[in-house]
Amino acid sequence: MGLENRILNNIDIKFAQADKPKPDCWFEFGTLWADVSNKGDVDRIKQAVLDKVNADCDVQVSKLHATDREPWDQYAFDIVDKIRG
């Protein structure tokens, strides 16, 4: 939970520095989820995660497209091993 809190705090900082509203982000079963609407926000979140994890790690981003039931895009950010991807 400590790493998750540090990552969420770093996301808050990155968005405040960019003078942008904080996105809705949360962790579920080790995956960071975010409701964001543009590539710049996705990149900002990815960098916030990378800033807090080991240099041997990378962040894999997956996009879940909007549906009729949930008319917004959602992104999942998974921390993965750079060597194995």
Coordinates of C-alpha atoms in Angstrom, one line a residue:
M1 CA 0.0 0.0 0.0
G2 CA 2.9 2.3 0.6
L3 CA 4.0 2.3 -3.1
E4 CA 0.5 2.8 -4.2
N5 CA 0.1 5.8 -2.0
R6 CA 3.4 7.3 -3.2
I7 CA 2.3 6.8 -6.8
L8 CA -1.1 8.4 -6.3
N9 CA 0.5 11.3 -4.5
N10 CA 3.0 11.7 -7.4
I11 CA 0.1 11.8 -9.9
D12 CA -1.5 14.5 -7.9
I13 CA 1.8 16.5 -7.9
K14 CA 2.3 16.0 -11.7
F15 CA -1.2 17.3 -12.5
A16 CA -0.9 20.2 -10.1
Q17 CA 2.4 21.2 -11.7
A18 CA 0.7 21.1 -15.1
D19 CA -2.2 23.2 -13.7
K20 CA -4.7 20.4 -14.7
P21 CA -7.5 18.8 -12.6
K22 CA -6.6 15.6 -10.8
P23 CA -7.9 12.6 -12.7
D24 CA -9.9 9.8 -11.1
C25 CA -7.2 7.2 -10.3
W26 CA -7.3 4.1 -8.1
F27 CA -5.5 0.8 -7.6
E28 CA -7.3 -2.5 -7.8
F29 CA -5.4 -5.9 -7.5
G30 CA -2.1 -4.2 -8.2
T31 CA -3.3 -2.4 -11.4
L32 CA -3.6 1.4 -11.5
W33 CA -6.8 2.5 -13.2
A34 CA -7.5 6.0 -14.5
D35 CA -10.4 7.8 -16.2
V36 CA -8.6 10.2 -18.5
S37 CA -9.4 11.6 -21.9
N38 CA -6.2 12.4 -23.7
K39 CA -2.7 11.1 -24.5
G40 CA -1.0 13.8 -22.5
D41 CA -2.8 12.8 -19.3
V42 CA -1.9 9.1 -20.0
D43 CA 1.8 10.1 -20.5
R44 CA 1.8 12.2 -17.3
I45 CA 0.4 9.3 -15.2
K46 CA 2.8 6.8 -16.8
Q47 CA 5.8 9.1 -15.9
A48 CA 4.4 9.6 -12.3
V49 CA 4.5 5.8 -11.9
L50 CA 7.9 5.4 -13.5
D51 CA 9.3 8.0 -11.1
K52 CA 8.4 5.8 -8.1
V53 CA 9.3 2.3 -9.2
N54 CA 12.6 0.5 -9.6
A55 CA 14.6 1.3 -12.7
D56 CA 14.2 -2.4 -13.8
C57 CA 10.5 -1.8 -14.1
D58 CA 8.4 -0.4 -16.9
V59 CA 4.7 0.6 -17.2
Q60 CA 2.4 -1.1 -19.7
V61 CA -0.6 1.0 -20.6
S62 CA -3.8 -0.6 -21.8
K63 CA -6.9 1.3 -23.1
L64 CA -10.4 0.1 -22.5
H65 CA -12.6 1.9 -25.0
A66 CA -16.0 3.4 -24.2
T67 CA -19.1 1.3 -24.4
D68 CA -22.8 2.0 -24.4
R69 CA -22.9 1.2 -20.6
E70 CA -19.8 3.1 -19.8
P71 CA -19.4 6.0 -22.3
W72 CA -15.8 6.9 -21.4
D73 CA -12.4 5.5 -22.0
Q74 CA -10.5 4.0 -19.2
Y75 CA -6.8 3.2 -18.9
A76 CA -5.0 0.5 -17.0
F77 CA -1.3 0.9 -15.9
D78 CA 0.5 -2.2 -15.0
I79 CA 4.0 -2.3 -13.6
V80 CA 6.0 -4.9 -15.4
D81 CA 9.6 -6.2 -15.5
K82 CA 11.6 -4.4 -18.3
I83 CA 13.5 -7.6 -19.1
R84 CA 10.4 -9.7 -19.7
G85 CA 8.0 -6.9 -20.6

